[in-house]
Tab-separated table of N, CA and C in Angstrom:
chain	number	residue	atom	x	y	z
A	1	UNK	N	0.267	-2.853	-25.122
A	1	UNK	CA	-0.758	-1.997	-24.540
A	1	UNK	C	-0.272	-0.549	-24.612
A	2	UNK	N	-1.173	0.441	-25.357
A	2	UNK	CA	-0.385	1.708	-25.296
A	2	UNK	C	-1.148	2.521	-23.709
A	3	UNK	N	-0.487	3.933	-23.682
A	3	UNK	CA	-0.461	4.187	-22.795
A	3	UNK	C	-1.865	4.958	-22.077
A	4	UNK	N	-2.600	4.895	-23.390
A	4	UNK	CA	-4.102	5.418	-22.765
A	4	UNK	C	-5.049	4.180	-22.001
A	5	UNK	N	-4.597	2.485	-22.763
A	5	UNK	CA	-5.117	1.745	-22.030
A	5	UNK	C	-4.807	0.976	-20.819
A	6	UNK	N	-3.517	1.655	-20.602
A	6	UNK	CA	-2.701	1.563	-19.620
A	6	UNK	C	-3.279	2.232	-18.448
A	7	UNK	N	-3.711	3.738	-18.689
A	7	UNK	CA	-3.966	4.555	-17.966
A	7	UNK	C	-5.518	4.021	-17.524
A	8	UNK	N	-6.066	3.634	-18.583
A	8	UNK	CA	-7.355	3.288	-18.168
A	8	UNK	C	-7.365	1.988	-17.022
A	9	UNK	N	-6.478	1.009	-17.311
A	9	UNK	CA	-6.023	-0.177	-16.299
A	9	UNK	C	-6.030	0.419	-14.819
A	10	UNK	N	-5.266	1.543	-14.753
A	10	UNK	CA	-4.404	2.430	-13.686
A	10	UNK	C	-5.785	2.673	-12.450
A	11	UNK	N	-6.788	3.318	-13.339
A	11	UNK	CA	-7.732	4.190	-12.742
A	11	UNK	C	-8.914	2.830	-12.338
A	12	UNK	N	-8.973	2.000	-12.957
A	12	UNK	CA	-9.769	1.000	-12.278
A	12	UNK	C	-8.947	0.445	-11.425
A	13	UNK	N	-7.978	0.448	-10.888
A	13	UNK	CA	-7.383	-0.450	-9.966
A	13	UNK	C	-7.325	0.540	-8.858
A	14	UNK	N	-7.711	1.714	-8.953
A	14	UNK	CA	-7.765	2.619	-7.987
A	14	UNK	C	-8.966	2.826	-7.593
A	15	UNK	N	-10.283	3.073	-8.490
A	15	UNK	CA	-11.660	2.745	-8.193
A	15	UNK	C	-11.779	1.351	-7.361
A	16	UNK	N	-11.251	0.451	-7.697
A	16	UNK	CA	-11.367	-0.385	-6.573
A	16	UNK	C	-11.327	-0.829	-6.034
A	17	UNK	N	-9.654	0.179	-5.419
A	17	UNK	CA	-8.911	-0.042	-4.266
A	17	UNK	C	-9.958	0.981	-3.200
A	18	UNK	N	-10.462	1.962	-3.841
A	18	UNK	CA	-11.118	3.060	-3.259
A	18	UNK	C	-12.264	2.321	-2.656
A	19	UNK	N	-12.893	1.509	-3.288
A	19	UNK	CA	-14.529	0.756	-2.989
A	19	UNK	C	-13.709	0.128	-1.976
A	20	UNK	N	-13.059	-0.572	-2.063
A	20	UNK	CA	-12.844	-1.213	-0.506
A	20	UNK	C	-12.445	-0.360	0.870
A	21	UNK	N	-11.234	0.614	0.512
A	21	UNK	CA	-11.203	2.085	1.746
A	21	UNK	C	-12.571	2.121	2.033
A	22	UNK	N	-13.153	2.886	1.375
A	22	UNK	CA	-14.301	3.597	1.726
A	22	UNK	C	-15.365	2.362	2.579
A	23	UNK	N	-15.641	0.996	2.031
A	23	UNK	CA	-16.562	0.491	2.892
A	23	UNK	C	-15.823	-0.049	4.267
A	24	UNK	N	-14.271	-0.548	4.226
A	24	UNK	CA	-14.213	-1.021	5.461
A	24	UNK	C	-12.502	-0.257	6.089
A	25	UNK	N	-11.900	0.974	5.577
A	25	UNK	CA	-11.292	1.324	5.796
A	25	UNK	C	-11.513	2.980	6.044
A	26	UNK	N	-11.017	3.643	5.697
A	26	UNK	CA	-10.601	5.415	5.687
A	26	UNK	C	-10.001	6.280	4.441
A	27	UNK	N	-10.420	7.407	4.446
A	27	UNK	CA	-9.746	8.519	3.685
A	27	UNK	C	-8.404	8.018	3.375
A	28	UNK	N	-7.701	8.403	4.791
A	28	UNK	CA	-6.198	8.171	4.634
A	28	UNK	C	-6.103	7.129	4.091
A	29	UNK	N	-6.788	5.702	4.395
A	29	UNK	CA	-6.276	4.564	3.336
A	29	UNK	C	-6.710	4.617	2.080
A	30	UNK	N	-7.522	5.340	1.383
A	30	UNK	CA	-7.854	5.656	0.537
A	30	UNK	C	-6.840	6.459	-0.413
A	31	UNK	N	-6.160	7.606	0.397
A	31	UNK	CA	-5.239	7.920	-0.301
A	31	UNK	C	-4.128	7.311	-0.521
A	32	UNK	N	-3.291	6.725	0.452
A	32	UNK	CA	-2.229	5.916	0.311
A	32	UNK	C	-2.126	5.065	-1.106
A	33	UNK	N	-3.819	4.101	-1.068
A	33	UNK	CA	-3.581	3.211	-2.114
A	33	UNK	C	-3.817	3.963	-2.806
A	34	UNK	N	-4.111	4.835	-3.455
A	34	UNK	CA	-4.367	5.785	-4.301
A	34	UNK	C	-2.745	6.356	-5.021
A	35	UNK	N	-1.818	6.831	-4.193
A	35	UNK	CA	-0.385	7.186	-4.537
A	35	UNK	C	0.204	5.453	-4.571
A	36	UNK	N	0.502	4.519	-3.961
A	36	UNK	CA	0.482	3.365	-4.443
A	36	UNK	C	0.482	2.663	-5.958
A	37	UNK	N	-0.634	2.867	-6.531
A	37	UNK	CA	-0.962	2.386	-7.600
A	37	UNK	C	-0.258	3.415	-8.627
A	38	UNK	N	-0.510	4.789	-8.225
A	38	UNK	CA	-0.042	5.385	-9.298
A	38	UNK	C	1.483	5.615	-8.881
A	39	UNK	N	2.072	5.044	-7.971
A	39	UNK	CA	3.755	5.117	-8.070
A	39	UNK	C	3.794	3.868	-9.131
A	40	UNK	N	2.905	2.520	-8.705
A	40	UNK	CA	2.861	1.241	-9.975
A	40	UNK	C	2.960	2.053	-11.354
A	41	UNK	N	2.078	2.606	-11.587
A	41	UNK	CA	1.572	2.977	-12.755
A	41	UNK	C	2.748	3.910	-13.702
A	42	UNK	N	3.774	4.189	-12.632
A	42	UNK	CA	4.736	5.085	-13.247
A	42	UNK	C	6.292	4.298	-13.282
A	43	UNK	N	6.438	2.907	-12.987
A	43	UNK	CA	7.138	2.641	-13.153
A	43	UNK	C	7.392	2.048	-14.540
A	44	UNK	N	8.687	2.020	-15.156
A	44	UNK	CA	8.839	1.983	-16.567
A	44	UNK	C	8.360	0.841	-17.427
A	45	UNK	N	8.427	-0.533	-16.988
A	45	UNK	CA	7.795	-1.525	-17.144
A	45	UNK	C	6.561	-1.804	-16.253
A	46	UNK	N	5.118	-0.831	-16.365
A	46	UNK	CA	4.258	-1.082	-15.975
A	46	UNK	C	3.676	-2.826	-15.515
A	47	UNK	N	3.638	-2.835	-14.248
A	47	UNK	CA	3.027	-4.145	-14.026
A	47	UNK	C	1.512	-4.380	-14.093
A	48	UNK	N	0.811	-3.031	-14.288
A	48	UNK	CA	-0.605	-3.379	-14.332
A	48	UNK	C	-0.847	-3.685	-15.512
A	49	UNK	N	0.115	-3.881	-16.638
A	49	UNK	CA	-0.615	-4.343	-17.663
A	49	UNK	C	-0.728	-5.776	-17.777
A	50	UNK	N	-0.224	-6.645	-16.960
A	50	UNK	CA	-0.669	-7.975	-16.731
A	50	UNK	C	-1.034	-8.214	-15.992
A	51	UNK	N	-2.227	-9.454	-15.760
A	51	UNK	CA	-3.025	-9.754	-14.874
A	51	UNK	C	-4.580	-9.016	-14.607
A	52	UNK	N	-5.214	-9.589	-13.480
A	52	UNK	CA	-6.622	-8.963	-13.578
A	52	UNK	C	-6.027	-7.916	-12.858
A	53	UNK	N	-7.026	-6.514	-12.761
A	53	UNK	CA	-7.271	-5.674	-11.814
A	53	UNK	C	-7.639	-5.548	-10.627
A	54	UNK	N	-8.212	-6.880	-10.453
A	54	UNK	CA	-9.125	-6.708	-8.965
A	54	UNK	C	-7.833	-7.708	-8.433
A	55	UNK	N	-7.201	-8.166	-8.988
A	55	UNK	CA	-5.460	-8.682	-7.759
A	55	UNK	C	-4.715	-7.594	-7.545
A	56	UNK	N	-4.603	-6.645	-8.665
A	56	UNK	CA	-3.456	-5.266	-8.172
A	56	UNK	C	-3.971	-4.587	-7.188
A	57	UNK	N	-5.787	-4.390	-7.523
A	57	UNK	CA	-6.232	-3.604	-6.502
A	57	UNK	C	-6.040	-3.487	-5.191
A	58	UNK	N	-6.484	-5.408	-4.706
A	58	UNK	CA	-6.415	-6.137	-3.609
A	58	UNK	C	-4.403	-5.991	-3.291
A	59	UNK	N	-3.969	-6.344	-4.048
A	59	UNK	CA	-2.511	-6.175	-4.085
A	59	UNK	C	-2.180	-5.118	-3.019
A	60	UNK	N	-3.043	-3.845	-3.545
A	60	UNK	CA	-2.550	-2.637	-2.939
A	60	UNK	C	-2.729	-2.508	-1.919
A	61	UNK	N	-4.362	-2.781	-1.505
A	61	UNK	CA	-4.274	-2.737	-0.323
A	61	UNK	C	-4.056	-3.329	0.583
A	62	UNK	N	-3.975	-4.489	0.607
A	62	UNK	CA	-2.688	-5.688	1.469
A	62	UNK	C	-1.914	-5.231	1.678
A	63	UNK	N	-1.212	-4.589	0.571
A	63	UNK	CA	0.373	-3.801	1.073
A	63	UNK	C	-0.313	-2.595	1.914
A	64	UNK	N	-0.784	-1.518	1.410
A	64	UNK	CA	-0.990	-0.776	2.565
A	64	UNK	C	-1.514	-1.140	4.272
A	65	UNK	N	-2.519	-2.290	4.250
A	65	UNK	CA	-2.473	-2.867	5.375
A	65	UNK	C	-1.845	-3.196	6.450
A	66	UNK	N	-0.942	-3.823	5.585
A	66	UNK	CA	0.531	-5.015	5.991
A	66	UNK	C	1.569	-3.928	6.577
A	67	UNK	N	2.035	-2.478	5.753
A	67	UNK	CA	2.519	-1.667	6.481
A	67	UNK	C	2.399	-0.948	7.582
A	68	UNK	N	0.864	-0.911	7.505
A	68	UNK	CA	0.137	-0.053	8.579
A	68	UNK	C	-0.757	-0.871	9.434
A	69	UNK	N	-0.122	-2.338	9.912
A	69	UNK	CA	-0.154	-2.940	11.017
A	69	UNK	C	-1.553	-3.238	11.465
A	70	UNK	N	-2.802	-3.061	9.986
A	70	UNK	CA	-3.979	-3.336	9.852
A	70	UNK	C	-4.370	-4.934	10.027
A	71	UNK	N	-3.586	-5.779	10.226
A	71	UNK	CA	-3.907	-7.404	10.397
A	71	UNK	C	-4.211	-7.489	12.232
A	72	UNK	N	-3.643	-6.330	12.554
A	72	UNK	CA	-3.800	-6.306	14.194
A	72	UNK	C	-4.838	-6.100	14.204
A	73	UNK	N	-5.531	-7.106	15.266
A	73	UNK	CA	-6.941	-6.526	16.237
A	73	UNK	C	-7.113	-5.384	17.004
A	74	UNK	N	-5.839	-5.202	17.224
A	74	UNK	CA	-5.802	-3.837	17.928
A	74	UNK	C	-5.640	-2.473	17.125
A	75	UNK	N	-5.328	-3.165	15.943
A	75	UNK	CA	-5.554	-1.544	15.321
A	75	UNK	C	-6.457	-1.381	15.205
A	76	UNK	N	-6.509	0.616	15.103
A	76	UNK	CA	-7.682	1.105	15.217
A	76	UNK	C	-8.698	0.857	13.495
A	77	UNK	N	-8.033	0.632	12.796
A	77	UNK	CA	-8.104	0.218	11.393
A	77	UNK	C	-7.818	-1.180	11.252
A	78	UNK	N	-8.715	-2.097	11.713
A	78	UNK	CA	-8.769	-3.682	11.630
A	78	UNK	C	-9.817	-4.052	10.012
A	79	UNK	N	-8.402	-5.045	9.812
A	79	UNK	CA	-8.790	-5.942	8.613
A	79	UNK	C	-8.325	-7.322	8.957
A	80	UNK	N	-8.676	-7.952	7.831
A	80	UNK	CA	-7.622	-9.536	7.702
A	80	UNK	C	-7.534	-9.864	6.052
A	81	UNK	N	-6.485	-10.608	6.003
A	81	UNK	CA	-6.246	-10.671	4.411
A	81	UNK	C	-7.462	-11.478	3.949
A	82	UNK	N	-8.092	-12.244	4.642
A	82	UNK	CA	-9.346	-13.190	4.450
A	82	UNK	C	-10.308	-11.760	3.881
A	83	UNK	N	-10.413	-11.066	4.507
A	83	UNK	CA	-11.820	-9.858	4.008
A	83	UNK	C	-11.216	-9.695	2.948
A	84	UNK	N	-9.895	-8.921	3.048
A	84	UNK	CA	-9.331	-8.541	1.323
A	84	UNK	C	-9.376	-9.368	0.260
A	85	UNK	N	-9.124	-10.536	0.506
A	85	UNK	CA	-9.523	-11.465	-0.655
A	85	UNK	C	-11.097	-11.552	-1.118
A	86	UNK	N	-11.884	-12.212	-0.021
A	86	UNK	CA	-13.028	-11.981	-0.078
A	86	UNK	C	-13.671	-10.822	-1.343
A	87	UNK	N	-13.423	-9.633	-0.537
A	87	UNK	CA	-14.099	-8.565	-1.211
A	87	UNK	C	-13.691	-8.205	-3.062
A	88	UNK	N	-12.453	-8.976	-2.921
A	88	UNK	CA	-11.989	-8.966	-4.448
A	88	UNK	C	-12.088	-10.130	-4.922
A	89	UNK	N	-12.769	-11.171	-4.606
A	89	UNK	CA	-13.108	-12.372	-5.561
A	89	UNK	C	-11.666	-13.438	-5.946
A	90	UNK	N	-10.655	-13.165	-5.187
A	90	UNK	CA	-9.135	-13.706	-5.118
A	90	UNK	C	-8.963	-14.498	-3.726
A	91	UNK	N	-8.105	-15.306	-4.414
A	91	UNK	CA	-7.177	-15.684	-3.194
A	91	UNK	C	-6.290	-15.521	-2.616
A	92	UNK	N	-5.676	-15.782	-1.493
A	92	UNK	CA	-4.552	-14.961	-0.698
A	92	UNK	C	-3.715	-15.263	-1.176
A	93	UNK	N	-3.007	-16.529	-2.196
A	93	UNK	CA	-2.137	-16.852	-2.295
A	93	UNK	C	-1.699	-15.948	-3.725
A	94	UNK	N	-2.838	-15.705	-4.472
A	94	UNK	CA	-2.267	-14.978	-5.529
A	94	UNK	C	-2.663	-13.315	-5.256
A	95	UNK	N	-2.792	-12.878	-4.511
A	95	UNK	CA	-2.882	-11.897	-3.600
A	95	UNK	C	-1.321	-11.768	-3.314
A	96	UNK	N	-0.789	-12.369	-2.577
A	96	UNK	CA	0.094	-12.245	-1.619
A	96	UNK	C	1.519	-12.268	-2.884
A	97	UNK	N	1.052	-13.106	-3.889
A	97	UNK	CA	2.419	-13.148	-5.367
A	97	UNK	C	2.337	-11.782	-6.203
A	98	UNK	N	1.424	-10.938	-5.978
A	98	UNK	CA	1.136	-9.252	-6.542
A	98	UNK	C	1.473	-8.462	-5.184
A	99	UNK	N	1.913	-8.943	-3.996
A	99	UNK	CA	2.146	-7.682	-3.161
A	99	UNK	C	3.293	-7.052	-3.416
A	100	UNK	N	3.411	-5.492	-3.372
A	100	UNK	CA	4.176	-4.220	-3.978
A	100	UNK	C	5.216	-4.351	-3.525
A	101	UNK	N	5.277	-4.363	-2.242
A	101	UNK	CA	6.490	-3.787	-1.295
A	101	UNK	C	7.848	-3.976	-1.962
A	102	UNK	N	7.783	-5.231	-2.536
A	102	UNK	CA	9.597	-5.340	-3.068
A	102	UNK	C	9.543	-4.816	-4.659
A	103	UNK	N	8.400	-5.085	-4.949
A	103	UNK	CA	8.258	-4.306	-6.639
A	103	UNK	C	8.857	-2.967	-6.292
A	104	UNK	N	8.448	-1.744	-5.252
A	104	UNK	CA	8.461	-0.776	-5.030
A	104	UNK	C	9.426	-0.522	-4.180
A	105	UNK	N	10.239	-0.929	-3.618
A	105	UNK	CA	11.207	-1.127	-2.865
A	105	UNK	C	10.411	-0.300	-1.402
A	106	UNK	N	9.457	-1.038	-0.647
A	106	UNK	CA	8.826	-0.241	0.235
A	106	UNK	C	9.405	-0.880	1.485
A	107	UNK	N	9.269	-0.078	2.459
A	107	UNK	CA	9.648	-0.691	3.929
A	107	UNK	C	8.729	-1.889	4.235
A	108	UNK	N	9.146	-2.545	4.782
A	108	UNK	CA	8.126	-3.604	5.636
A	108	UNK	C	7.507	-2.493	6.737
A	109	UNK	N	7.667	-2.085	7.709
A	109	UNK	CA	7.437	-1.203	8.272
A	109	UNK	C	8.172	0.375	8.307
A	110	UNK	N	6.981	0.986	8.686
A	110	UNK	CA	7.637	2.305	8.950
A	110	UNK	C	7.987	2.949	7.509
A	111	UNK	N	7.236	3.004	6.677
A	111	UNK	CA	7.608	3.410	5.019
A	111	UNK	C	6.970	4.825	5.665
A	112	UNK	N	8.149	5.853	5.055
A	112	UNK	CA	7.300	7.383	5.788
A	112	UNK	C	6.082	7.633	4.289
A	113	UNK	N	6.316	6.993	3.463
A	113	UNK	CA	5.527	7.349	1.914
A	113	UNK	C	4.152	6.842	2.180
A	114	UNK	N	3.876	5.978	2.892
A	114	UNK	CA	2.661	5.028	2.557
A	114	UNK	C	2.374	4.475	4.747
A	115	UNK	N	2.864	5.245	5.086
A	115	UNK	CA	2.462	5.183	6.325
A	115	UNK	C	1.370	5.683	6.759
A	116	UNK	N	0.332	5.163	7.714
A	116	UNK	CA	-0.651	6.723	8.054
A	116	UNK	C	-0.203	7.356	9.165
A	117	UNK	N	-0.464	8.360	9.601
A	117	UNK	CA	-0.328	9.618	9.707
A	117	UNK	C	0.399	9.152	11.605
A	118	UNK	N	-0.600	8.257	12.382
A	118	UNK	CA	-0.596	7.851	13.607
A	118	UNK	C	0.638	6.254	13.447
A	119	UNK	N	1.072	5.874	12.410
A	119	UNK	CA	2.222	4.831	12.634
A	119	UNK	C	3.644	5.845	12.653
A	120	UNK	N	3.115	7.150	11.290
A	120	UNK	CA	4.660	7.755	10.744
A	120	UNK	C	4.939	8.653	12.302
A	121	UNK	N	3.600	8.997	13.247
A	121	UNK	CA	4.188	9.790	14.458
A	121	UNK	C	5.078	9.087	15.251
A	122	UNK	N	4.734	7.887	15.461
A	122	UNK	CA	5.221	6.647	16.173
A	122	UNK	C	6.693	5.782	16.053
A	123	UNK	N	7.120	6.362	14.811
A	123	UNK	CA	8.102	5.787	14.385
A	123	UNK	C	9.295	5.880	14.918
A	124	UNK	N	9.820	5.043	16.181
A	124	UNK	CA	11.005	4.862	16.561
A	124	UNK	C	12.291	5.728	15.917
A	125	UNK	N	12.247	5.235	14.730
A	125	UNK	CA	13.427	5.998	14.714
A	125	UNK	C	13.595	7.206	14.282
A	126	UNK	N	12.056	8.061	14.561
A	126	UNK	CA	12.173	9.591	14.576
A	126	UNK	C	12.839	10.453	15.688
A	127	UNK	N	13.231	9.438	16.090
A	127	UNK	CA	13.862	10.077	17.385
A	127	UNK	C	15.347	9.578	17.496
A	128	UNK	N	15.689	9.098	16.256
A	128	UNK	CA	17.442	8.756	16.234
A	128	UNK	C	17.963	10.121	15.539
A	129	UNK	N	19.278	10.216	16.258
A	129	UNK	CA	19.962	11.502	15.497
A	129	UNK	C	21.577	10.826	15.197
A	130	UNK	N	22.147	11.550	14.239
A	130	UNK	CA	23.530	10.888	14.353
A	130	UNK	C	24.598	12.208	14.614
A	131	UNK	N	25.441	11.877	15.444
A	131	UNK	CA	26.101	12.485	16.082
A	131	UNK	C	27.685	12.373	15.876
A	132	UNK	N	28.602	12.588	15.226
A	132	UNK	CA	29.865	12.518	15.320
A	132	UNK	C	29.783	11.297	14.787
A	133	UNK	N	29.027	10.725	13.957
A	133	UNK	CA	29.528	9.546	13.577
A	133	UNK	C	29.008	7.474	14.459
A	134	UNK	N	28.141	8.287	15.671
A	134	UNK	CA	27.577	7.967	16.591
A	134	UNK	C	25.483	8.082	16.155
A	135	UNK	N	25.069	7.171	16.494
A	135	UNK	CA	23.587	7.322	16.666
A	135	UNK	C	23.230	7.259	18.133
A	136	UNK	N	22.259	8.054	18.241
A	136	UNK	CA	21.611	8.526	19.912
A	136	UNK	C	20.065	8.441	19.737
A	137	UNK	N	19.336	8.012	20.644
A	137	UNK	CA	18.410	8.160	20.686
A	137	UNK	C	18.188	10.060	21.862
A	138	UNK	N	17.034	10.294	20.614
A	138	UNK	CA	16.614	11.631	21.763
A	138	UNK	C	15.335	11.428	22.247
């Protein structure tokens, strides 16, 4: 696959990572999966060139979900991997064999890259400092 149809792969998996933000998510998740795909898209052995698009898509945003603590009812940004599959015509199980996080070496939680804005304020250990060799909470 050269790299224009590569690129073309890239931009549909972002169109419709975007169609799903936009109907049952946000901007901010919109952007996230948006830098997401194209951190995929820049790694040297591209993974979007195998497989369908609508699993990377879904891929993505599972992972952004999954980081940003979107499976909670209590978030203010509620999903379930059941809708994400759903809306991409997949199943969770091959959903869940395309999620990024270890492709990308991403945090399980607390990734400051792909966090939104109200988890990265929240983040415990913004408030660790190291001290002489010592960690403190401030």
């Amino acid at each position: 696959m050269d790299k224009e149809q590569l690129k073309e792969r890239e931009t549909r998996v972002i169109e419709l990572a975007v169609e799903f933000c936009n109907e049952h998510l946000d901007e901010e998740c919109t952007e996230l999966c948006t830098k997401l795909v194209q951190k995929l898209g820049r790694k040297r052995s591209c993974p979007l060139q195998y497989g369908r698009i609508e699993i990377w898509a879904a891929a993505s945003v599972y992972t952004i979900c999954s980081i940003n603590f979107m499976f909670s009812k209590s978030s203010r940004l509620s999903t379930s991997s059941f809708e994400i599959a759903e809306h991409f015509g997949a199943s969770g199980s091959t959903i869940a064999q395309k999620v990024t996080k270890d492709l990308l070496k991403i945090s399980n939680v607390f990734d400051p890259n792909f966090s939104l804005k109200e988890i990265a304020d929240n983040n415990p250990f913004n408030h660790l400092v190291m001290r002489n060799g010592f960690i403190f909470f401030e």
